[in-house]
Amino acid sequence: MSEHAGPATKTATPSTSAVTFDVVVVGAGPAGSAAALELARQGHRVALVERGAFPGAKNVYGGVIYGRILDELIPNWWEEAPIERWVTRRQTMLMTPTQSLTVDFRTENWGKPPYNGATAHRAKFDAWLASKAEEAGAELITSTVVTGLLTENGRVVGVRTDRPEGDFKAQIVIACDGVNSFLAKQAGMYPDGQVHHTTLGVKETLALPRETIEERFGVSGTDGVDIELVGGTRGIAGGGFLYTNLDSISVGVVLSLTELGKAKVRPEELIADLKRHPAIAPLVKGGELIEYAAHLIPEGGYKTMPKLTGDGILVTGDAAAMCLAAGIWLEGVNFAIGSGMYAGRAAAEALSNNTTDLSGYERRLHESFVLADHRKLKGAPELLLGDRVQNKYPAMICDLVENLFQVTNPEPKPGLRKLLRRGTKQHGIRLRDLAKDAITGFRAYG
Amino acid sequence: MLIVVALRWIESLTSGLGAADECALEHALRLAEQLDAQTLAVTAGPEPAEAVLRTALASGIGDAVRVDLTEDETDDGSRVAKALADAIPAPDLVLCGDHSADRGTGATPAFLAAALGARQALGALSLTWDGKLLVERRLDGGRRERLAVGLPAVCSVEPADVRLRRASLPGLLAARKAAITVHKALSTRDDRITVERTRRFSPRTRRVPPPEGAEPHTRLLALTGALAEHDPPRLVHPADAKAGAAELLAYLRQHGYLE
Amino acid sequence: MIALIPVRDGTLPAGADEACAEASGHALLIGSGTHAAADALTSLRHAILAEAGDYAPAAWATALASHFRSSEPPYVVSSPPAHPGGQPYNSLSAPTPTPGPSTGVVHTPGQLWITDKSPGQGLILPASPDGRDLAPRIAFALDIPLLAGAIEIHRTGARLARWGSKTMVDVEVDGPFVATLVPGVRTVERASENTREKLNWPEQDAQDAEVLEVLPPDPKTADLAEAPRILGAGAGLTKNNGKEAIELLEKVADALQASVGATRVVTDAGHASYQRQIGTTGVVVDPELYIAFGISGAAQHIGGLGAPKHVVSVNTDPSCPMTAMADLGIVTDATALLEELAKEITHE
Ligand SMILES: Cc1cc2nc3c(=O)[nH]c(=O)nc-3n(C[C@H](O)[C@H](O)[C@H](O)COP(=O)(O)OP(=O)(O)OC[C@H]3O[C@@H](n4cnc5c(N)ncnc54)[C@H](O)[C@@H]3O)c2cc1C
Ligand SMILES: Cc1cc2nc3c(=O)[nH]c(=O)nc-3n(C[C@H](O)[C@H](O)[C@H](O)COP(=O)(O)OP(=O)(O)OC[C@H]3O[C@@H](n4cnc5c(N)ncnc54)[C@H](O)[C@@H]3O)c2cc1C
Ligand SMILES: Nc1ncnc2c1ncn2[C@@H]1O[C@H](COP(=O)(O)O)[C@@H](O)[C@H]1O
């Protein structure tokens, strides 16, 4: 997290026709709706402004939502949330163009309340969460783009939108406008006014009949599968995923933007690669493309977070780089909901106490998983996006296993240690680095 | 002067409004500004249909009426028109969309004109007022026609030329709370029509004219296509665009469109 | 069943011949220049001509409705002058009932319509602009159902295109009805000869719009109408970056010695000029080769397409009507394919 905010870019003062609310929340993604819901519940006048025609209209993500944080916001949420399937089977697949090694875990426990992860369509999920905020009394204003902050004496006092007479005045603005947050930048929350460390996520949704999904993925009812893929991206730092929805599947890749630029490949080609991979092809066969989408992901983690609290403004979710994208984890929605909820609570507290002190926000974040997880995993992005983890280890491990299982009569079976030595040498990995990475890994994930 | 805009609510559309209806709304607002006329938006439909009336109010329409019909009951354009005509007080001009996004027949405005005893101008591409209403509309074969339309009139507009203005923020917020008059609809169910089934569209089979030829044998051959070179239709799912382009190029070469 | 065909200055509306064929060659032509218009109807077997003057849907509907309604022939049917080229008119001095066409409509010269509730009494109009104007007004005046936008009509109902030809609905009707037939949905059988009679038209007091002028089609459309190869742009090609897509399409068309056409969705969005619009309300074309990029194949588009020898459809939806009627259907993103095609063709 940066302690020193950069200079705020040019802002305007509110016009006389401005409409007044206690709080304006910008962006009706998971973070914004959670913030608005908290505030409305506590009786404050809150506007939830969204540029899409409806919440979730353009929002993109892989497909798995971890619901634990929702327990606190909407008890028994699983009874009403628009869920596709409950993830009861998680796989991590290491792959090279011709090989794959899968760790496959399944548990019945995740298939019943209070559940663990679920696949859901964002268009439905975001709309549902926003409708909860509306029911509680928040004013949801869609098809409206926030174009800038309004300030008075350096303090944020509202936002300007692209509507005629479109100024909002408010005591607090909560920026939930997602990755590359224009508001956080304008408020000077990013050290040099620039957001770094974004990766590109692209995904395809392929329609498949329900029964086919159940057969291929070995699940039934509303149980589903979440597969994380490591190493299938032509050496470009990143990873892939494959999730099951009710009658479609999502296949996608998450890619380093700089490397993608250098490699001069189109992300669609990488998805096409994945779909042709011998381990994936049978799973996606016959799927009819119904959606293609791309979106940026803030992937730098804790070290790249902006200043979270400003004078009259709070920054949450992807806008604050709170997405946890560390290899086997790709979690952003739960962090967005958590931070939005805490921002809402802190804002409500300030309004009720009639102060401008918003420090309750960061206090809550530190006390909760939101920043605790990020602090703990702050070394993970560098490790995971490094060349060894990205390229060399999957190939080495796959070869290792291939050699281990390969029957080489009449030669005797090689020992594991010998194979490891041979593998590291062949893949240009120094044992010293392997040990170093293992330690970093243990520190990051342990 | 009263200008009415008739809006069809379509549940599956995000805004609830088809493109043509949005244009009708914009035309109503422009004409009303020019003529200093009163404006009214009307829809026939269930309660959620009020969303489109609120859109109209937010954009600057003065009043709104919902004629209470269930979604099924709005299936029949003639019935909708009768219910609308019953609900709206002697309008000078009614603006409609050229065709709805779902039913898409464009018949409702003409029914409405008949029910109101008004003149009609359907499928207007442009609509201006110069002491009288001047309309340009498409005919077939690329021709166009210019009409002068006396009032009262019903005019349907194509989704062209104008765009619905953006509602102001205060307008949007006020429209959420504005009162909407609900009118009980005439009961005019037409039980002469029964819908048998709805399916995915497929073109009608084309009847082939009887082949020429003196001999029954040659006629038969011609009919079966045995003499003509004929490729069966092919459907390909190329792996990527490049492969798709290759398919197309091969096809063009095969049939002599390319060297 | 009988086709009702509005005529302006002897010009038939789009789809007139098909409406006539759908009614087994029976047609009532109304308007100005009906004699000449009848000559151009290839499927015509029997015509009733009503010289009713300038186009006036409201007035025509009122007059026709009272005519159709009455059980006695209300208008004197006169012996028309012989018409060169056409078949001799019926002598109507002694009206003898002629058996109706096989579809069951009872037709007596001078008496077009008998409104009992027996089935098989359909009035078919082409779904051209004028037909779509007139049909609802007649249905309203007669208080009978309108089946608008049909792709097939039979004695007791029709198959209707809905949602921009994405779905079709079969409806059945109890009793007489009015239907409009989308142009371009069927072939037209040529009738060897026809008979004609004339219907006297009463004075009518009009509640209609006044036609100021009819503008002829833009001469720029001539090249498209005659083009032997056409690349068509649909919403699937232009939805993201319309202007760029059309420019690229023009480049590729140049290389293939083809012309660029478009659907109405594309011209309405302003990505291509109206002169490029192919369809029933646009240019009617008849190319040898048609390549459709992201076109769904709505009946109104296909209606202006003629009968190309080779049709290719590039569309992400393998079962849309355009792909269904294509010789080669390529299921992929149209923009991406076009880009690849441009690369290849400019190489050549
Ligand atoms: C390919 C991909 C796969 C992913 N997979 C997963 C996954 O499986 N699980 C998971 O938990 N997370 C996943 N994520 C991350 C997750 O999507 C994000 O972390 C999460 O959406 C962040 O929520 P948010 O509310 O902060 O921002 P967003 O969801 O981005 O919402 C921001 C909202 O603000 C609106 N907005 C932006 N600017 C303005 C403006 N100026 N005016 C008005 N409105 C504005 C936007 O329209 C949007 O609705 C994935 C992301 C990607 C790209
Ligand atoms: C009275 C009347 C008259 C009309 N006259 C005409 C007329 O003269 N001419 C005319 O054209 N229309 C006319 N229309 C409109 C007609 O009904 C259709 O709405 C129109 O033809 C549809 O155009 P489209 O195929 O471009 O768009 P759509 O129907 O929206 O179809 C778009 C197609 O693109 C495909 N697609 C989407 N994304 C992609 C992608 N990435 N790559 C490839 N394919 C993709 C979709 O699967 C779909 O099939 C008329 C309508 C009425 C009511
Ligand atoms: N239920 C309705 N309520 C109000 N207006 C309608 C309704 N249905 C159709 N219309 C109007 O009639 C136009 C043509 O619709 P349609 O006849 O369904 O193609 C629409 O664009 C609307 O302006």
mmCIF file of C-alpha atoms and ligand atoms in Angstrom, chain B residues 98-99 104, chain C residues 127 132 164-166 233-237 239 262-266 277-282 293-301 314-317 320 332-335, ligand 2:
data_model
loop_
_atom_site.group_PDB
_atom_site.id
_atom_site.type_symbol
_atom_site.label_atom_id
_atom_site.label_comp_id
_atom_site.label_asym_id
_atom_site.label_seq_id
_atom_site.Cartn_x
_atom_site.Cartn_y
_atom_site.Cartn_z
ATOM 1 C CA ASP B 98 -42.447 1.771 -36.959
ATOM 2 C CA HIS B 99 -42.347 -1.723 -35.581
ATOM 3 C CA GLY B 104 -42.556 -6.285 -35.353
ATOM 4 C CA ALA C 127 -46.161 -6.756 -46.732
ATOM 5 C CA ARG C 132 -48.741 -2.775 -44.482
ATOM 6 C CA GLY C 164 -36.932 -9.872 -36.900
ATOM 7 C CA SER C 165 -37.384 -13.358 -38.451
ATOM 8 C CA LYS C 166 -35.662 -15.115 -35.584
ATOM 9 C CA ALA C 233 -22.686 -6.403 -44.250
ATOM 10 C CA GLY C 234 -24.959 -7.200 -41.323
ATOM 11 C CA ALA C 235 -25.174 -6.183 -37.696
ATOM 12 C CA GLY C 236 -22.838 -9.037 -36.742
ATOM 13 C CA LEU C 237 -20.066 -7.385 -38.724
ATOM 14 C CA LYS C 239 -21.731 -3.986 -34.164
ATOM 15 C CA ALA C 262 -25.913 -4.015 -46.256
ATOM 16 C CA THR C 263 -28.898 -4.813 -44.112
ATOM 17 C CA ARG C 264 -31.262 -2.218 -42.808
ATOM 18 C CA VAL C 265 -29.816 -2.477 -39.339
ATOM 19 C CA VAL C 266 -26.491 -1.408 -40.804
ATOM 20 C CA GLN C 277 -29.528 -1.432 -48.306
ATOM 21 C CA ILE C 278 -30.618 -4.713 -49.815
ATOM 22 C CA GLY C 279 -34.150 -5.850 -49.172
ATOM 23 C CA THR C 280 -37.789 -5.251 -49.646
ATOM 24 C CA THR C 281 -37.513 -1.618 -48.630
ATOM 25 C CA GLY C 282 -34.101 -1.198 -50.184
ATOM 26 C CA PHE C 293 -21.108 -11.223 -43.165
ATOM 27 C CA GLY C 294 -22.995 -11.312 -39.877
ATOM 28 C CA ILE C 295 -26.441 -11.241 -41.444
ATOM 29 C CA SER C 296 -29.291 -13.089 -39.769
ATOM 30 C CA GLY C 297 -31.309 -13.455 -42.947
ATOM 31 C CA ALA C 298 -34.547 -11.727 -42.022
ATOM 32 C CA ALA C 299 -37.307 -12.272 -44.544
ATOM 33 C CA GLN C 300 -37.251 -8.581 -45.483
ATOM 34 C CA HIS C 301 -33.583 -8.808 -46.361
ATOM 35 C CA VAL C 314 -20.305 -16.045 -42.200
ATOM 36 C CA ASN C 315 -22.097 -16.046 -38.881
ATOM 37 C CA THR C 316 -21.506 -17.163 -35.317
ATOM 38 C CA ASP C 317 -24.985 -18.632 -35.218
ATOM 39 C CA CYS C 320 -29.740 -18.532 -38.424
ATOM 40 C CA THR C 332 -17.019 -17.883 -36.952
ATOM 41 C CA ASP C 333 -16.576 -14.230 -36.092
ATOM 42 C CA ALA C 334 -17.240 -12.192 -39.220
ATOM 43 C CA THR C 335 -14.854 -9.355 -38.423
HETATM 44 C C1 LIG D 2 -41.313 -3.496 -42.900
HETATM 45 C C2 LIG D 2 -39.890 -3.874 -42.775
HETATM 46 C C3 LIG D 2 -39.070 -3.714 -43.859
HETATM 47 C C4 LIG D 2 -37.733 -4.085 -43.756
HETATM 48 N N1 LIG D 2 -36.938 -3.937 -44.841
HETATM 49 C C5 LIG D 2 -35.661 -4.361 -44.785
HETATM 50 C C6 LIG D 2 -34.815 -4.286 -45.921
HETATM 51 O O1 LIG D 2 -35.197 -3.812 -46.976
HETATM 52 N N2 LIG D 2 -33.561 -4.747 -45.816
HETATM 53 C C7 LIG D 2 -33.080 -5.285 -44.663
HETATM 54 O O2 LIG D 2 -31.923 -5.711 -44.634
HETATM 55 N N3 LIG D 2 -33.844 -5.341 -43.571
HETATM 56 C C8 LIG D 2 -35.120 -4.899 -43.599
HETATM 57 N N4 LIG D 2 -35.887 -4.958 -42.489
HETATM 58 C C9 LIG D 2 -35.265 -5.349 -41.215
HETATM 59 C C10 LIG D 2 -35.165 -6.843 -41.065
HETATM 60 O O3 LIG D 2 -36.367 -7.324 -40.502
HETATM 61 C C11 LIG D 2 -34.016 -7.207 -40.108
HETATM 62 O O4 LIG D 2 -34.180 -6.524 -38.893
HETATM 63 C C12 LIG D 2 -32.639 -6.900 -40.660
HETATM 64 O O5 LIG D 2 -32.516 -7.354 -41.999
HETATM 65 C C13 LIG D 2 -31.608 -7.597 -39.799
HETATM 66 O O6 LIG D 2 -30.322 -7.164 -40.133
HETATM 67 P P1 LIG D 2 -29.031 -7.975 -39.662
HETATM 68 O O7 LIG D 2 -29.073 -9.348 -40.197
HETATM 69 O O8 LIG D 2 -27.871 -7.118 -40.029
HETATM 70 O O9 LIG D 2 -29.121 -7.915 -38.075
HETATM 71 P P2 LIG D 2 -29.538 -9.004 -36.995
HETATM 72 O O10 LIG D 2 -30.842 -9.592 -37.301
HETATM 73 O O11 LIG D 2 -29.327 -8.363 -35.688
HETATM 74 O O12 LIG D 2 -28.485 -10.158 -37.195
HETATM 75 C C14 LIG D 2 -27.146 -10.073 -36.875
HETATM 76 C C15 LIG D 2 -26.529 -11.422 -37.184
HETATM 77 O O13 LIG D 2 -25.139 -11.365 -36.939
HETATM 78 C C16 LIG D 2 -24.739 -12.543 -36.254
HETATM 79 N N5 LIG D 2 -23.556 -12.217 -35.502
HETATM 80 C C17 LIG D 2 -23.461 -11.595 -34.290
HETATM 81 N N6 LIG D 2 -22.191 -11.446 -33.937
HETATM 82 C C18 LIG D 2 -21.452 -11.965 -34.942
HETATM 83 C C19 LIG D 2 -20.052 -12.076 -35.163
HETATM 84 N N7 LIG D 2 -19.183 -11.618 -34.279
HETATM 85 N N8 LIG D 2 -19.636 -12.667 -36.310
HETATM 86 C C20 LIG D 2 -20.528 -13.135 -37.215
HETATM 87 N N9 LIG D 2 -21.849 -13.048 -37.060
HETATM 88 C C21 LIG D 2 -22.314 -12.458 -35.940
HETATM 89 C C22 LIG D 2 -25.904 -12.942 -35.425
HETATM 90 O O14 LIG D 2 -25.856 -14.334 -35.156
HETATM 91 C C23 LIG D 2 -27.069 -12.561 -36.347
HETATM 92 O O15 LIG D 2 -27.408 -13.635 -37.173
HETATM 93 C C24 LIG D 2 -37.221 -4.597 -42.554
HETATM 94 C C25 LIG D 2 -38.056 -4.738 -41.465
HETATM 95 C C26 LIG D 2 -39.379 -4.388 -41.553
HETATM 96 C C27 LIG D 2 -40.271 -4.570 -40.367
#
